[in-house]
């Protein structure tokens, strides 16, 4: 049976976040399964289900070339700037 | 008719069907459906609690919801025969759920206008739950009916077997008619067109044959049950009866 990735929005205005997966024969049933499995405690105001097969994932074997190069580029972190007090939350 | 037996009947329907669904816990066809069935069961048991609490208050003899659920025998239960029928296979469980919820959704919608504010409030809560029951059961019946040869056969057989228990849902006793006249109870008979419409739509999409309206078996409301209720109650009540008043 096809696998579906489940995304939950737990409050209006917040993004949908991945929370897990369900098995279901089609999209309508996947939505019901997601509702029944992941929203039993009032976690959700909106649900997405996406066929797992529609997701293109990075290969764990490629992690050195994919992600390692960023490790030495700490200047990309916004820690070298002085934020003026007036700016407040950033 | 006093209000007590009317409310008790609604409570018994919800509890017995809720218990039946809970029998699937841990052994449904797939994990997702296992949780879904438990959710449906908990909706119904929650509704039963509200009705039993109210029934106990109406009766005024100090009986609690637990007393009414766990310390009444088969001959004191007044649930519809439909809801006490065994789970059978998954198709039979879904057909039973469809037949019941397709009735209860419009019935609860009507009960929201009850002149009894307590019953109207319970209906307002339950109606949202029941809308999901209709949706879930419908989608499964459609997929099983329009699925494989075997799933089609199983769901058609379940429909044929359970059909004779559907007539009881629309039966208004003389006592209940008085409550209908007072605006307290919704008229069960008037729910039939809405039920027909839902059932016909689902069966058409499911490529299933609607059974002919033949002999309709009744008796649940008058405490004449099928052989299945006694065994259900024995299992449901054994802990409470073995340990009276136990809490945890």
Tab-separated table of C-alpha atoms in Angstrom:
chain	number	residue	atom	x	y	z
A	1	UNK	CA	0.000	0.000	0.000
A	2	UNK	CA	1.375	3.453	-0.923
A	3	UNK	CA	3.138	5.545	1.686
A	4	UNK	CA	2.224	9.201	2.292
A	5	UNK	CA	4.149	11.893	4.131
A	6	UNK	CA	2.074	13.893	6.588
A	7	UNK	CA	2.460	17.614	7.289
A	8	UNK	CA	0.630	19.353	10.113
A	9	UNK	CA	-0.055	23.028	10.710
A	10	UNK	CA	-0.682	23.344	14.406
A	11	UNK	CA	-1.634	27.027	14.454
A	12	UNK	CA	-2.928	29.461	11.896
A	13	UNK	CA	-0.106	31.425	10.326
A	14	UNK	CA	2.531	28.804	11.078
A	15	UNK	CA	4.047	26.610	8.363
A	16	UNK	CA	3.041	22.988	7.845
A	17	UNK	CA	5.666	20.744	9.388
A	18	UNK	CA	6.495	17.153	8.589
A	19	UNK	CA	5.313	14.870	11.381
A	20	UNK	CA	5.425	11.323	9.984
A	21	UNK	CA	3.863	9.043	7.427
A	22	UNK	CA	0.844	6.796	6.874
A	23	UNK	CA	-0.120	3.978	4.549
A	24	UNK	CA	-3.280	4.505	2.507
A	25	UNK	CA	-4.685	3.402	-0.852
A	26	UNK	CA	-5.240	6.954	-2.143
A	27	UNK	CA	-5.038	10.632	-1.211
A	28	UNK	CA	-8.500	10.924	0.347
A	29	UNK	CA	-7.890	7.938	2.625
A	30	UNK	CA	-4.393	9.166	3.414
A	31	UNK	CA	-5.883	12.406	4.684
A	32	UNK	CA	-8.254	10.473	6.953
A	33	UNK	CA	-5.452	8.226	8.194
A	34	UNK	CA	-3.314	11.284	8.925
A	35	UNK	CA	-6.195	12.856	10.822
A	36	UNK	CA	-6.736	9.682	12.841
A	37	UNK	CA	-3.087	8.948	13.589
A	38	UNK	CA	-1.520	12.396	14.070
A	39	UNK	CA	-4.231	14.807	15.261
A	40	UNK	CA	-5.802	12.963	18.181
A	41	UNK	CA	-4.692	15.534	20.743
A	42	UNK	CA	-5.712	18.735	19.035
A	43	UNK	CA	-2.397	19.179	17.234
A	44	UNK	CA	-3.761	20.377	13.961
A	45	UNK	CA	-5.741	23.074	12.177
A	46	UNK	CA	-4.662	21.912	8.717
A	47	UNK	CA	-3.196	18.778	7.152
A	48	UNK	CA	-1.240	17.975	4.023
A	49	UNK	CA	-0.479	14.537	2.664
A	50	UNK	CA	2.037	14.008	-0.102
A	51	UNK	CA	2.924	10.748	-1.852
A	52	UNK	CA	6.285	9.676	-0.430
A	53	UNK	CA	7.269	8.726	-3.971
A	54	UNK	CA	6.945	12.397	-4.965
A	55	UNK	CA	9.781	13.356	-2.664
A	56	UNK	CA	13.292	13.548	-4.067
A	57	UNK	CA	15.694	13.032	-1.198
A	58	UNK	CA	19.394	13.600	-0.827
A	59	UNK	CA	21.532	10.489	-0.677
A	60	UNK	CA	23.132	9.949	2.749
A	61	UNK	CA	26.260	8.770	0.907
A	62	UNK	CA	26.570	12.251	-0.629
A	63	UNK	CA	26.582	14.060	2.656
A	64	UNK	CA	30.226	15.058	2.459
A	65	UNK	CA	29.862	16.876	-0.848
A	66	UNK	CA	26.390	18.124	-0.076
A	67	UNK	CA	26.770	19.474	3.423
A	68	UNK	CA	30.366	19.347	4.589
A	69	UNK	CA	31.509	22.437	2.621
A	70	UNK	CA	29.322	24.722	4.688
A	71	UNK	CA	31.026	23.661	7.893
A	72	UNK	CA	34.020	25.980	7.372
A	73	UNK	CA	32.032	28.995	6.265
A	74	UNK	CA	31.055	30.330	9.591
A	75	UNK	CA	30.935	33.845	8.139
A	76	UNK	CA	27.605	32.891	6.671
A	77	UNK	CA	26.112	32.881	10.128
A	78	UNK	CA	24.784	36.286	11.031
A	79	UNK	CA	26.999	36.488	14.100
A	80	UNK	CA	29.438	39.104	12.822
A	81	UNK	CA	26.957	41.896	12.736
A	82	UNK	CA	26.130	44.281	15.511
A	83	UNK	CA	22.385	44.602	15.653
A	84	UNK	CA	21.384	48.122	16.655
A	85	UNK	CA	19.353	48.147	19.861
A	86	UNK	CA	16.524	49.902	18.051
A	87	UNK	CA	15.974	46.913	15.821
A	88	UNK	CA	14.636	44.840	18.667
A	89	UNK	CA	13.721	41.277	17.784
A	90	UNK	CA	15.346	40.005	14.671
B	1	UNK	CA	-43.074	8.355	28.024
B	2	UNK	CA	-40.796	9.751	30.580
B	3	UNK	CA	-37.602	11.196	29.282
B	4	UNK	CA	-35.506	8.552	31.050
B	5	UNK	CA	-36.064	5.583	28.709
B	6	UNK	CA	-35.626	7.813	25.674
B	7	UNK	CA	-32.247	9.114	26.823
B	8	UNK	CA	-31.246	5.645	27.975
B	9	UNK	CA	-31.929	4.278	24.486
B	10	UNK	CA	-29.641	6.875	22.918
B	11	UNK	CA	-26.978	6.070	25.506
B	12	UNK	CA	-27.234	2.328	24.933
B	13	UNK	CA	-26.943	2.723	21.152
B	14	UNK	CA	-23.772	4.750	21.501
B	15	UNK	CA	-22.171	2.560	24.155
B	16	UNK	CA	-22.849	-0.776	22.471
B	17	UNK	CA	-21.614	0.374	19.072
B	18	UNK	CA	-18.634	2.061	20.711
B	19	UNK	CA	-17.771	-1.148	22.530
B	20	UNK	CA	-18.114	-3.163	19.351
B	21	UNK	CA	-15.664	-0.862	17.566
B	22	UNK	CA	-13.263	-1.048	20.501
B	23	UNK	CA	-13.076	-4.810	19.938
B	24	UNK	CA	-10.941	-3.995	16.879
B	25	UNK	CA	-8.271	-2.316	18.988
B	26	UNK	CA	-4.986	-4.070	18.386
B	27	UNK	CA	-6.214	-6.261	15.542
B	28	UNK	CA	-7.508	-4.016	12.762
B	29	UNK	CA	-6.230	-4.706	9.223
B	30	UNK	CA	-3.601	-1.956	9.442
B	31	UNK	CA	-2.185	0.370	12.068
B	32	UNK	CA	-3.857	3.454	10.610
B	33	UNK	CA	-7.272	1.804	10.688
B	34	UNK	CA	-6.674	0.393	14.153
B	35	UNK	CA	-6.321	3.935	15.465
B	36	UNK	CA	-9.195	5.200	13.317
B	37	UNK	CA	-11.561	2.565	14.729
B	38	UNK	CA	-10.458	3.368	18.274
B	39	UNK	CA	-11.157	7.043	17.567
B	40	UNK	CA	-14.664	6.212	16.366
B	41	UNK	CA	-15.182	4.036	19.446
B	42	UNK	CA	-14.079	6.813	21.781
B	43	UNK	CA	-16.415	9.307	20.106
B	44	UNK	CA	-19.342	6.980	20.756
B	45	UNK	CA	-18.352	6.057	24.298
B	46	UNK	CA	-17.958	9.770	25.042
B	47	UNK	CA	-21.463	10.417	23.736
B	48	UNK	CA	-22.786	7.493	25.785
B	49	UNK	CA	-21.285	9.000	28.949
B	50	UNK	CA	-23.083	12.303	28.398
B	51	UNK	CA	-26.401	10.532	27.827
B	52	UNK	CA	-25.947	8.198	30.833
B	53	UNK	CA	-25.044	11.080	33.134
B	54	UNK	CA	-28.174	12.912	32.050
B	55	UNK	CA	-30.306	9.762	32.289
B	56	UNK	CA	-29.086	9.213	35.835
B	57	UNK	CA	-30.046	12.766	36.784
B	58	UNK	CA	-33.489	12.405	35.202
B	59	UNK	CA	-34.121	9.136	37.001
B	60	UNK	CA	-33.107	10.705	40.292
B	61	UNK	CA	-32.232	7.458	42.049
B	62	UNK	CA	-28.561	8.204	42.359
B	63	UNK	CA	-27.440	5.878	39.578
B	64	UNK	CA	-24.173	6.967	38.011
B	65	UNK	CA	-23.069	6.508	34.410
B	66	UNK	CA	-21.078	3.443	35.514
B	67	UNK	CA	-24.095	1.956	37.285
B	68	UNK	CA	-26.152	2.315	34.130
B	69	UNK	CA	-23.467	0.944	31.823
B	70	UNK	CA	-22.022	-1.860	33.918
B	71	UNK	CA	-24.798	-3.027	36.213
B	72	UNK	CA	-27.702	-3.534	33.854
B	73	UNK	CA	-28.332	-6.928	32.308
B	74	UNK	CA	-29.214	-7.759	28.748
B	75	UNK	CA	-32.942	-7.483	29.385
B	76	UNK	CA	-32.489	-3.930	30.658
B	77	UNK	CA	-30.587	-2.699	27.607
B	78	UNK	CA	-32.660	-0.946	24.954
B	79	UNK	CA	-30.145	-0.437	22.142
B	80	UNK	CA	-31.010	-0.985	18.501
B	81	UNK	CA	-30.323	-4.507	17.258
B	82	UNK	CA	-28.100	-3.119	14.508
B	83	UNK	CA	-25.413	-1.869	16.867
B	84	UNK	CA	-25.048	-5.127	18.816
B	85	UNK	CA	-24.352	-7.208	15.695
B	86	UNK	CA	-20.921	-8.773	15.654
B	87	UNK	CA	-18.049	-7.050	13.913
B	88	UNK	CA	-17.704	-9.796	11.324
B	89	UNK	CA	-15.016	-8.880	8.825
B	90	UNK	CA	-13.841	-5.319	8.227
B	91	UNK	CA	-16.439	-4.850	5.493
B	92	UNK	CA	-19.266	-5.762	7.856
B	93	UNK	CA	-17.983	-3.346	10.484
B	94	UNK	CA	-17.842	-0.523	7.945
B	95	UNK	CA	-21.306	-1.300	6.560
B	96	UNK	CA	-22.778	-1.305	10.080
B	97	UNK	CA	-21.045	2.005	10.771
B	98	UNK	CA	-22.385	3.518	7.570
B	99	UNK	CA	-25.951	2.356	8.193
B	100	UNK	CA	-25.892	3.796	11.720
B	101	UNK	CA	-23.996	7.030	11.147
B	102	UNK	CA	-25.969	7.900	7.991
B	103	UNK	CA	-29.001	7.860	10.281
B	104	UNK	CA	-27.429	9.527	13.311
B	105	UNK	CA	-25.947	12.493	11.464
B	106	UNK	CA	-29.298	13.919	10.298
B	107	UNK	CA	-30.935	12.743	13.534
B	108	UNK	CA	-28.437	14.672	15.656
B	109	UNK	CA	-28.798	17.678	13.370
B	110	UNK	CA	-32.508	17.589	14.172
B	111	UNK	CA	-31.842	16.993	17.888
B	112	UNK	CA	-29.855	20.229	18.036
B	113	UNK	CA	-33.267	21.917	17.909
B	114	UNK	CA	-34.609	19.892	20.833
B	115	UNK	CA	-36.487	21.924	23.421
B	116	UNK	CA	-34.519	19.967	26.000
B	117	UNK	CA	-31.392	22.125	26.157
B	118	UNK	CA	-29.235	19.343	27.558
B	119	UNK	CA	-30.078	17.011	24.678
B	120	UNK	CA	-29.557	19.851	22.208
B	121	UNK	CA	-26.097	20.479	23.672
B	122	UNK	CA	-25.090	16.823	23.498
B	123	UNK	CA	-26.292	16.710	19.889
B	124	UNK	CA	-24.267	19.805	19.014
B	125	UNK	CA	-21.114	18.090	20.233
B	126	UNK	CA	-21.882	14.678	18.739
B	127	UNK	CA	-22.944	15.922	15.333
B	128	UNK	CA	-19.391	16.861	14.355
B	129	UNK	CA	-18.117	13.466	15.399
B	130	UNK	CA	-20.863	11.718	13.491
B	131	UNK	CA	-20.098	13.674	10.323
B	132	UNK	CA	-16.646	12.115	10.359
B	133	UNK	CA	-18.087	8.640	10.970
B	134	UNK	CA	-20.221	8.994	7.850
B	135	UNK	CA	-17.227	10.164	5.877
B	136	UNK	CA	-14.904	7.414	7.058
B	137	UNK	CA	-17.405	4.582	6.650
B	138	UNK	CA	-18.575	5.890	3.254
B	139	UNK	CA	-15.081	6.085	1.837
B	140	UNK	CA	-14.315	2.533	2.921
B	141	UNK	CA	-17.596	1.100	1.658
B	142	UNK	CA	-17.016	2.811	-1.705
B	143	UNK	CA	-13.491	1.420	-1.979
B	144	UNK	CA	-14.431	-2.078	-0.862
B	145	UNK	CA	-17.488	-2.169	-3.125
B	146	UNK	CA	-15.629	-0.809	-6.108
B	147	UNK	CA	-12.477	-2.746	-5.224
B	148	UNK	CA	-11.651	-6.358	-5.920
B	149	UNK	CA	-14.127	-9.131	-6.634
B	150	UNK	CA	-13.647	-10.443	-3.106
B	151	UNK	CA	-14.000	-7.090	-1.348
B	152	UNK	CA	-17.124	-6.362	-3.405
B	153	UNK	CA	-18.626	-9.709	-2.453
B	154	UNK	CA	-17.849	-9.261	1.225
B	155	UNK	CA	-19.316	-5.788	1.504
B	156	UNK	CA	-22.432	-6.805	-0.461
B	157	UNK	CA	-22.921	-9.816	1.822
B	158	UNK	CA	-22.576	-7.620	4.902
B	159	UNK	CA	-25.106	-5.178	3.479
B	160	UNK	CA	-27.575	-7.973	2.739
B	161	UNK	CA	-27.108	-9.460	6.222
B	162	UNK	CA	-27.490	-6.200	8.144
B	163	UNK	CA	-30.288	-4.664	6.091
B	164	UNK	CA	-33.077	-6.218	8.155
B	165	UNK	CA	-31.860	-4.328	11.218
B	166	UNK	CA	-32.163	-0.892	9.603
B	167	UNK	CA	-35.945	-0.572	9.893
B	168	UNK	CA	-35.769	-0.302	13.678
B	169	UNK	CA	-33.879	2.995	13.471
B	170	UNK	CA	-36.953	4.699	11.995
B	171	UNK	CA	-39.528	3.152	14.304
B	172	UNK	CA	-41.205	5.683	16.584
B	173	UNK	CA	-42.926	4.078	19.542
B	174	UNK	CA	-46.146	5.584	20.871
B	175	UNK	CA	-44.236	6.779	23.919
B	176	UNK	CA	-41.547	8.414	21.835
B	177	UNK	CA	-44.187	10.052	19.665
B	178	UNK	CA	-45.303	12.035	22.690
B	179	UNK	CA	-41.772	13.392	23.119
B	180	UNK	CA	-41.700	14.264	19.436
B	181	UNK	CA	-44.954	16.193	19.895
B	182	UNK	CA	-43.379	18.120	22.767
B	183	UNK	CA	-40.392	19.065	20.609
B	184	UNK	CA	-38.025	17.108	22.844
B	185	UNK	CA	-37.271	14.185	20.530
B	186	UNK	CA	-36.591	14.387	16.819
B	187	UNK	CA	-38.918	12.368	14.601
B	188	UNK	CA	-37.028	9.231	13.564
B	189	UNK	CA	-39.400	8.486	10.728
B	190	UNK	CA	-38.715	11.901	9.209
B	191	UNK	CA	-35.003	11.053	8.961
B	192	UNK	CA	-35.648	8.381	6.332
B	193	UNK	CA	-35.275	10.580	3.206
B	194	UNK	CA	-31.911	11.922	4.370
B	195	UNK	CA	-30.728	8.403	5.212
B	196	UNK	CA	-31.941	7.053	1.864
B	197	UNK	CA	-30.123	9.824	0.071
B	198	UNK	CA	-26.780	9.108	1.782
B	199	UNK	CA	-27.086	5.342	1.451
B	200	UNK	CA	-28.125	5.497	-2.206
B	201	UNK	CA	-25.284	7.841	-3.089
B	202	UNK	CA	-22.668	5.667	-1.399
B	203	UNK	CA	-24.020	2.380	-2.750
B	204	UNK	CA	-24.157	3.768	-6.271
B	205	UNK	CA	-20.560	4.889	-6.120
B	206	UNK	CA	-19.594	1.588	-4.502
B	207	UNK	CA	-21.342	-0.370	-7.306
B	208	UNK	CA	-23.360	-2.197	-4.636
B	209	UNK	CA	-26.967	-3.378	-4.844
B	210	UNK	CA	-29.348	-1.815	-2.345
B	211	UNK	CA	-31.185	-4.740	-0.713
B	212	UNK	CA	-34.953	-4.901	-1.039
B	213	UNK	CA	-36.893	-3.737	2.014
B	214	UNK	CA	-38.246	-7.046	3.259
B	215	UNK	CA	-38.825	-8.262	6.800
B	216	UNK	CA	-37.408	-5.810	9.308
B	217	UNK	CA	-36.301	-7.283	12.614
B	218	UNK	CA	-37.057	-5.140	15.643
B	219	UNK	CA	-36.921	-5.718	19.384
B	220	UNK	CA	-33.933	-3.878	20.785
B	221	UNK	CA	-35.988	-1.001	22.146
B	222	UNK	CA	-38.306	-3.483	23.860
B	223	UNK	CA	-35.385	-5.408	25.346
B	224	UNK	CA	-35.625	-8.407	23.029
B	225	UNK	CA	-32.103	-8.814	21.770
B	226	UNK	CA	-30.187	-11.055	19.427
B	227	UNK	CA	-27.893	-13.632	20.992
B	228	UNK	CA	-24.885	-11.362	20.546
B	229	UNK	CA	-25.639	-8.723	23.184
B	230	UNK	CA	-25.313	-10.996	26.210
B	231	UNK	CA	-21.779	-12.012	25.295
B	232	UNK	CA	-20.794	-8.432	24.599
B	233	UNK	CA	-22.094	-7.300	27.985
B	234	UNK	CA	-20.414	-10.210	29.780
B	235	UNK	CA	-17.064	-9.081	28.476
B	236	UNK	CA	-17.705	-5.376	28.914
B	237	UNK	CA	-19.005	-5.659	32.465
B	238	UNK	CA	-16.822	-8.387	33.964
B	239	UNK	CA	-14.203	-6.143	35.548
B	240	UNK	CA	-16.723	-3.799	37.115
B	241	UNK	CA	-18.800	-6.673	38.428
B	242	UNK	CA	-15.787	-8.555	39.783
B	243	UNK	CA	-14.488	-5.428	41.509
B	244	UNK	CA	-17.543	-3.339	42.417
B	245	UNK	CA	-16.798	0.360	42.685
B	246	UNK	CA	-13.191	-0.046	41.660
B	247	UNK	CA	-11.446	3.073	40.402
B	248	UNK	CA	-8.051	3.682	38.840
